[in-house]
Tab-separated table of C-alpha atoms in Angstrom:
chain	number	residue	atom	x	y	z
J	1292	UNK	CA	102.335	300.883	24.371
J	1293	UNK	CA	103.143	303.699	21.925
J	1294	UNK	CA	104.870	305.686	24.672
J	1295	UNK	CA	106.965	302.652	25.602
J	1296	UNK	CA	107.912	302.058	21.959
J	1297	UNK	CA	108.977	305.662	21.514
J	1298	UNK	CA	111.035	305.713	24.706
J	1299	UNK	CA	112.818	302.470	23.791
J	1300	UNK	CA	113.518	303.750	20.283
J	1301	UNK	CA	114.924	307.034	21.595
J	1302	UNK	CA	117.186	305.251	24.079
J	1303	UNK	CA	118.511	302.960	21.353
J	1304	UNK	CA	119.106	305.897	19.013
J	1305	UNK	CA	120.975	307.798	21.725
J	1306	UNK	CA	123.270	304.785	22.110
J	1307	UNK	CA	123.680	303.720	18.500
J	1308	UNK	CA	123.969	307.045	16.644
J	1309	UNK	CA	127.132	308.196	18.494
J	1310	UNK	CA	128.690	304.771	17.884
J	1311	UNK	CA	127.893	304.923	14.168
J	1312	UNK	CA	129.134	308.488	13.848
J	1313	UNK	CA	132.327	307.753	15.777
J	1314	UNK	CA	133.590	305.364	13.120
J	1315	UNK	CA	135.223	303.324	15.886
J	1316	UNK	CA	135.429	299.621	14.922
J	1317	UNK	CA	135.942	298.625	18.559
J	1318	UNK	CA	132.857	300.471	19.812
J	1319	UNK	CA	130.769	299.192	16.906
J	1320	UNK	CA	131.932	295.599	17.365
J	1321	UNK	CA	131.212	295.721	21.107
J	1322	UNK	CA	127.673	297.042	20.556
J	1323	UNK	CA	126.985	294.607	17.707
J	1324	UNK	CA	128.314	291.739	19.821
J	1325	UNK	CA	125.776	292.500	22.552
J	1326	UNK	CA	122.906	292.549	20.062
J	1327	UNK	CA	124.189	289.352	18.458
J	1328	UNK	CA	124.247	287.611	21.836
J	1329	UNK	CA	120.651	288.694	22.440
J	1330	UNK	CA	119.554	287.549	18.970
J	1331	UNK	CA	121.234	284.166	19.405
J	1332	UNK	CA	119.621	283.725	22.823
J	1333	UNK	CA	116.201	284.454	21.317
J	1334	UNK	CA	116.862	282.091	18.406
J	1335	UNK	CA	117.753	279.244	20.777
J	1336	UNK	CA	114.500	279.867	22.666
J	1337	UNK	CA	112.473	279.766	19.444
J	1338	UNK	CA	114.008	276.362	18.702
J	1339	UNK	CA	113.483	275.245	22.306
J	1340	UNK	CA	117.197	274.532	22.718
J	1341	UNK	CA	118.879	274.095	26.121
J	1342	UNK	CA	121.862	276.219	27.143
J	1343	UNK	CA	120.683	279.317	25.296
J	1344	UNK	CA	122.780	281.730	27.355
J	1345	UNK	CA	126.187	279.999	27.068
J	1346	UNK	CA	125.594	279.290	23.373
J	1347	UNK	CA	124.793	282.949	22.716
J	1348	UNK	CA	127.949	284.022	24.559
J	1349	UNK	CA	130.115	281.667	22.462
J	1350	UNK	CA	128.664	283.081	19.220
J	1351	UNK	CA	129.213	286.660	20.452
J	1352	UNK	CA	132.838	285.960	21.395
J	1353	UNK	CA	133.443	284.342	17.996
J	1354	UNK	CA	131.976	287.439	16.358
J	1355	UNK	CA	134.212	289.803	18.328
J	1356	UNK	CA	137.281	287.691	17.567
J	1357	UNK	CA	136.644	287.486	13.824
J	1358	UNK	CA	135.715	291.163	13.639
J	1359	UNK	CA	138.902	292.413	15.280
J	1360	UNK	CA	141.520	289.967	13.976
J	1361	UNK	CA	143.387	290.426	10.706
J	1362	UNK	CA	143.955	286.885	9.425
J	1363	UNK	CA	142.960	285.656	5.979
J	1364	UNK	CA	139.476	284.547	7.043
J	1365	UNK	CA	137.384	284.683	3.852
J	1366	UNK	CA	134.394	286.933	4.415
J	1367	UNK	CA	132.975	286.492	0.883
J	1368	UNK	CA	132.899	282.737	1.524
J	1369	UNK	CA	130.864	283.250	4.698
J	1370	UNK	CA	128.488	285.613	2.914
J	1371	UNK	CA	128.052	283.100	0.086
J	1372	UNK	CA	127.339	280.311	2.582
J	1373	UNK	CA	124.699	282.484	4.260
J	1374	UNK	CA	122.972	283.218	0.941
J	1375	UNK	CA	123.028	279.521	0.006
J	1376	UNK	CA	121.721	278.546	3.438
J	1377	UNK	CA	118.738	280.810	2.870
J	1378	UNK	CA	118.071	279.593	-0.658
J	1379	UNK	CA	118.368	275.864	0.024
J	1380	UNK	CA	117.908	275.555	3.783
J	1381	UNK	CA	115.464	278.137	5.100
J	1382	UNK	CA	113.308	279.452	2.268
J	1383	UNK	CA	111.844	275.964	1.530
J	1384	UNK	CA	110.409	276.008	5.074
J	1385	UNK	CA	108.104	278.844	4.029
J	1386	UNK	CA	106.427	276.474	1.559
J	1387	UNK	CA	106.704	273.111	3.305
J	1388	UNK	CA	106.635	274.222	6.943
J	1389	UNK	CA	108.981	273.478	9.815
J	1390	UNK	CA	109.518	270.030	11.350
J	1391	UNK	CA	108.553	269.330	14.963
J	1392	UNK	CA	110.549	271.473	17.349
J	1393	UNK	CA	111.963	268.380	19.074
J	1394	UNK	CA	113.093	266.674	15.861
J	1395	UNK	CA	116.632	266.233	14.555
J	1396	UNK	CA	115.705	268.174	11.402
J	1397	UNK	CA	114.665	271.134	13.535
J	1398	UNK	CA	118.067	270.998	15.217
J	1399	UNK	CA	119.745	271.220	11.803
J	1400	UNK	CA	117.606	274.206	10.839
J	1401	UNK	CA	118.498	275.794	14.171
J	1402	UNK	CA	122.182	275.538	13.285
J	1403	UNK	CA	121.611	276.939	9.801
J	1404	UNK	CA	119.654	279.887	11.190
J	1405	UNK	CA	122.366	280.529	13.795
J	1406	UNK	CA	124.984	280.729	11.029
J	1407	UNK	CA	122.681	283.081	9.102
J	1408	UNK	CA	122.354	285.395	12.127
J	1409	UNK	CA	126.106	285.266	12.703
J	1410	UNK	CA	126.746	286.071	9.037
J	1411	UNK	CA	124.316	288.979	9.253
J	1412	UNK	CA	126.337	290.603	12.039
J	1413	UNK	CA	129.670	289.887	10.341
J	1414	UNK	CA	128.236	291.515	7.205
J	1415	UNK	CA	127.060	294.467	9.283
J	1416	UNK	CA	130.577	294.915	10.626
J	1417	UNK	CA	132.055	294.515	7.145
J	1418	UNK	CA	129.795	297.188	5.635
J	1419	UNK	CA	130.489	299.516	8.563
J	1420	UNK	CA	134.206	299.054	7.920
J	1421	UNK	CA	133.661	300.116	4.315
J	1422	UNK	CA	131.700	303.222	5.299
J	1423	UNK	CA	128.941	304.228	7.690
J	1424	UNK	CA	126.893	305.484	4.735
J	1425	UNK	CA	127.140	302.123	2.982
J	1426	UNK	CA	125.788	300.315	6.032
J	1427	UNK	CA	123.087	302.878	6.778
J	1428	UNK	CA	121.871	302.917	3.175
J	1429	UNK	CA	121.498	299.129	3.264
J	1430	UNK	CA	119.504	299.364	6.483
J	1431	UNK	CA	117.371	302.114	4.968
J	1432	UNK	CA	116.560	299.910	1.961
J	1433	UNK	CA	115.113	297.291	4.303
J	1434	UNK	CA	113.155	299.861	6.308
J	1435	UNK	CA	111.793	301.392	3.093
J	1436	UNK	CA	110.784	297.957	1.784
J	1437	UNK	CA	109.004	297.171	5.046
J	1438	UNK	CA	107.264	300.552	5.302
J	1439	UNK	CA	106.314	300.566	1.629
J	1440	UNK	CA	104.881	297.055	1.902
J	1441	UNK	CA	102.877	298.054	4.979
J	1442	UNK	CA	101.275	301.157	3.500
J	1443	UNK	CA	100.675	299.729	0.028
J	1444	UNK	CA	99.266	296.564	1.597
J	1445	UNK	CA	96.947	298.603	3.799
J	1446	UNK	CA	95.750	300.630	0.824
J	1447	UNK	CA	95.253	297.918	-1.786
J	1448	UNK	CA	96.324	294.545	-0.443
J	1449	UNK	CA	93.908	291.777	-1.485
J	1450	UNK	CA	95.926	288.650	-2.276
J	1451	UNK	CA	97.546	287.173	0.833
J	1452	UNK	CA	101.253	286.474	0.515
J	1453	UNK	CA	101.521	283.815	3.229
J	1454	UNK	CA	98.193	283.599	5.091
J	1455	UNK	CA	99.237	280.706	7.335
J	1456	UNK	CA	102.420	282.495	8.451
J	1457	UNK	CA	101.669	286.225	8.437
J	1458	UNK	CA	98.048	286.999	7.482
J	1459	UNK	CA	98.681	290.736	7.248
J	1460	UNK	CA	101.116	290.501	4.351
J	1461	UNK	CA	99.913	290.719	0.762
J	1462	UNK	CA	101.414	290.331	-2.691
J	1463	UNK	CA	100.413	293.908	-3.479
J	1464	UNK	CA	102.267	295.124	-0.393
J	1465	UNK	CA	105.418	293.152	-1.203
J	1466	UNK	CA	105.461	294.426	-4.791
J	1467	UNK	CA	104.728	297.951	-3.605
J	1468	UNK	CA	107.617	297.779	-1.161
J	1469	UNK	CA	109.975	296.679	-3.943
J	1470	UNK	CA	108.799	299.531	-6.172
J	1471	UNK	CA	109.431	302.072	-3.406
J	1472	UNK	CA	112.935	300.639	-2.917
J	1473	UNK	CA	113.630	300.999	-6.654
J	1474	UNK	CA	112.381	304.592	-6.566
J	1475	UNK	CA	114.712	305.335	-3.651
J	1476	UNK	CA	117.575	303.751	-5.597
J	1477	UNK	CA	116.767	306.033	-8.523
J	1478	UNK	CA	116.887	308.999	-6.162
J	1479	UNK	CA	120.351	307.885	-5.043
J	1480	UNK	CA	121.501	307.985	-8.676
J	1481	UNK	CA	120.337	311.539	-9.303
J	1482	UNK	CA	121.145	313.176	-5.950
J	1483	UNK	CA	124.901	313.752	-5.508
J	1484	UNK	CA	124.601	313.704	-1.723
J	1485	UNK	CA	123.535	310.043	-1.973
J	1486	UNK	CA	126.417	308.843	-4.128
J	1487	UNK	CA	128.034	306.936	-1.253
J	1488	UNK	CA	124.990	304.709	-0.811
J	1489	UNK	CA	124.729	301.067	-1.857
J	1490	UNK	CA	122.275	301.661	-4.755
J	1491	UNK	CA	124.489	304.284	-6.367
J	1492	UNK	CA	127.645	302.216	-5.955
J	1493	UNK	CA	125.944	299.289	-7.694
J	1494	UNK	CA	124.712	301.643	-10.425
J	1495	UNK	CA	128.165	303.172	-10.953
J	1496	UNK	CA	129.839	299.760	-11.098
J	1497	UNK	CA	127.290	297.547	-12.858
J	1498	UNK	CA	124.721	299.813	-14.495
J	1499	UNK	CA	121.041	300.600	-14.041
J	1500	UNK	CA	119.568	297.187	-14.873
J	1501	UNK	CA	121.767	295.371	-12.360
J	1502	UNK	CA	120.944	298.009	-9.770
J	1503	UNK	CA	117.205	297.456	-10.251
J	1504	UNK	CA	117.608	293.670	-10.096
J	1505	UNK	CA	119.720	294.001	-6.949
J	1506	UNK	CA	117.070	296.172	-5.303
J	1507	UNK	CA	114.447	293.568	-6.169
J	1508	UNK	CA	116.583	290.825	-4.618
J	1509	UNK	CA	117.080	292.877	-1.463
J	1510	UNK	CA	113.336	293.538	-1.227
J	1511	UNK	CA	112.542	289.834	-1.634
J	1512	UNK	CA	115.191	288.893	0.928
J	1513	UNK	CA	113.744	291.315	3.475
J	1514	UNK	CA	110.286	289.741	3.125
J	1515	UNK	CA	111.751	286.245	3.410
J	1516	UNK	CA	113.595	287.111	6.628
J	1517	UNK	CA	110.451	288.562	8.159
J	1518	UNK	CA	108.315	285.573	7.173
J	1519	UNK	CA	110.802	283.004	8.441
J	1520	UNK	CA	110.961	284.535	11.905
J	1521	UNK	CA	107.153	284.735	11.954
J	1522	UNK	CA	107.072	281.033	11.095
J	1523	UNK	CA	109.413	280.256	13.990
J	1524	UNK	CA	107.273	282.233	16.444
J	1525	UNK	CA	104.034	280.707	15.194
J	1526	UNK	CA	105.403	277.181	15.637
J	1527	UNK	CA	106.113	277.694	19.364
J	1528	UNK	CA	103.209	280.069	20.021
J	1529	UNK	CA	105.280	283.207	20.698
J	1530	UNK	CA	103.999	286.669	19.869
J	1531	UNK	CA	107.495	288.194	20.137
J	1532	UNK	CA	110.956	286.652	20.119
J	1533	UNK	CA	111.460	288.079	23.635
J	1534	UNK	CA	110.703	291.178	25.718
J	1535	UNK	CA	114.218	292.622	25.711
J	1536	UNK	CA	113.096	295.764	23.887
J	1537	UNK	CA	109.995	297.105	25.675
J	1538	UNK	CA	107.276	297.960	23.191
J	1539	UNK	CA	109.196	296.362	20.317
J	1540	UNK	CA	109.495	292.734	21.362
J	1541	UNK	CA	112.913	291.182	20.922
J	1542	UNK	CA	116.072	291.848	18.936
J	1543	UNK	CA	115.090	289.275	16.293
J	1544	UNK	CA	111.778	291.080	15.850
J	1545	UNK	CA	113.751	294.181	14.868
J	1546	UNK	CA	116.402	292.548	12.666
J	1547	UNK	CA	114.557	289.580	11.106
J	1548	UNK	CA	114.444	291.209	7.662
J	1549	UNK	CA	118.130	292.147	7.903
J	1550	UNK	CA	119.339	288.590	8.488
J	1551	UNK	CA	119.194	287.528	4.804
J	1552	UNK	CA	119.719	291.041	3.400
J	1553	UNK	CA	123.027	292.074	4.981
J	1554	UNK	CA	125.067	289.022	3.859
J	1555	UNK	CA	123.587	289.430	0.371
J	1556	UNK	CA	124.512	293.132	0.282
J	1557	UNK	CA	127.983	292.413	1.672
J	1558	UNK	CA	128.499	289.702	-0.952
J	1559	UNK	CA	127.631	292.159	-3.732
J	1560	UNK	CA	129.978	294.749	-2.256
J	1561	UNK	CA	132.854	292.276	-1.969
J	1562	UNK	CA	132.398	290.593	-5.362
J	1563	UNK	CA	132.009	293.871	-7.253
J	1564	UNK	CA	134.601	295.716	-5.113
J	1565	UNK	CA	132.158	298.521	-4.382
């Protein structure tokens, strides 16, 4: 399994790193569109929806169109909608649970989650258009939060965060992950080579307190995204969202924490003109 994971990761890196370094919006949009189609297909399966393939293709084509056209489509509005969808539409499911997969309410949640995934990829494209470093630093914040939560949770986790959804997660781990993210943000402030990152740009524009609060929000959002996808999989009895990425599961398994984070980060960037 480890060998398979490593091989898949290396293949993905060999594909994605040249695209990121090229700075080409067309190449990036094409690659992101493929991953979006896969994520939408997996999402439709988790909600037991028919027509998963054509629906995923429609979402991917809409993404490519909006990413490459130059009309007055309001990206901040989309990012705001995504954040509100999480706050009022998806996060409550973590406390109250999901309705039956065949219910009308589940269909509504399916649509909300689809918009959230779509907004995540639009935000990814938006941040990439600003700068590769801005996008990568946002991704790194999520990876640091996840890794920090894992290791701190392993070392001292006692109080379960959401035992019925993801028994391995603890409050200590989640708090530890947030602290590690804040420490990384502090490093970005004091290391000149990291002054193009999201934490530093927030610091330079809004000050240290807002930067710390923003890092806390991003850390919380990453945990929420992870838990929500786990809840979806648990409801239908799936271990992974798919087997598209050998050794890693599906695309959603890799980006679940990014789905609420990227629109939030993009909203901050757009509102504060970072």
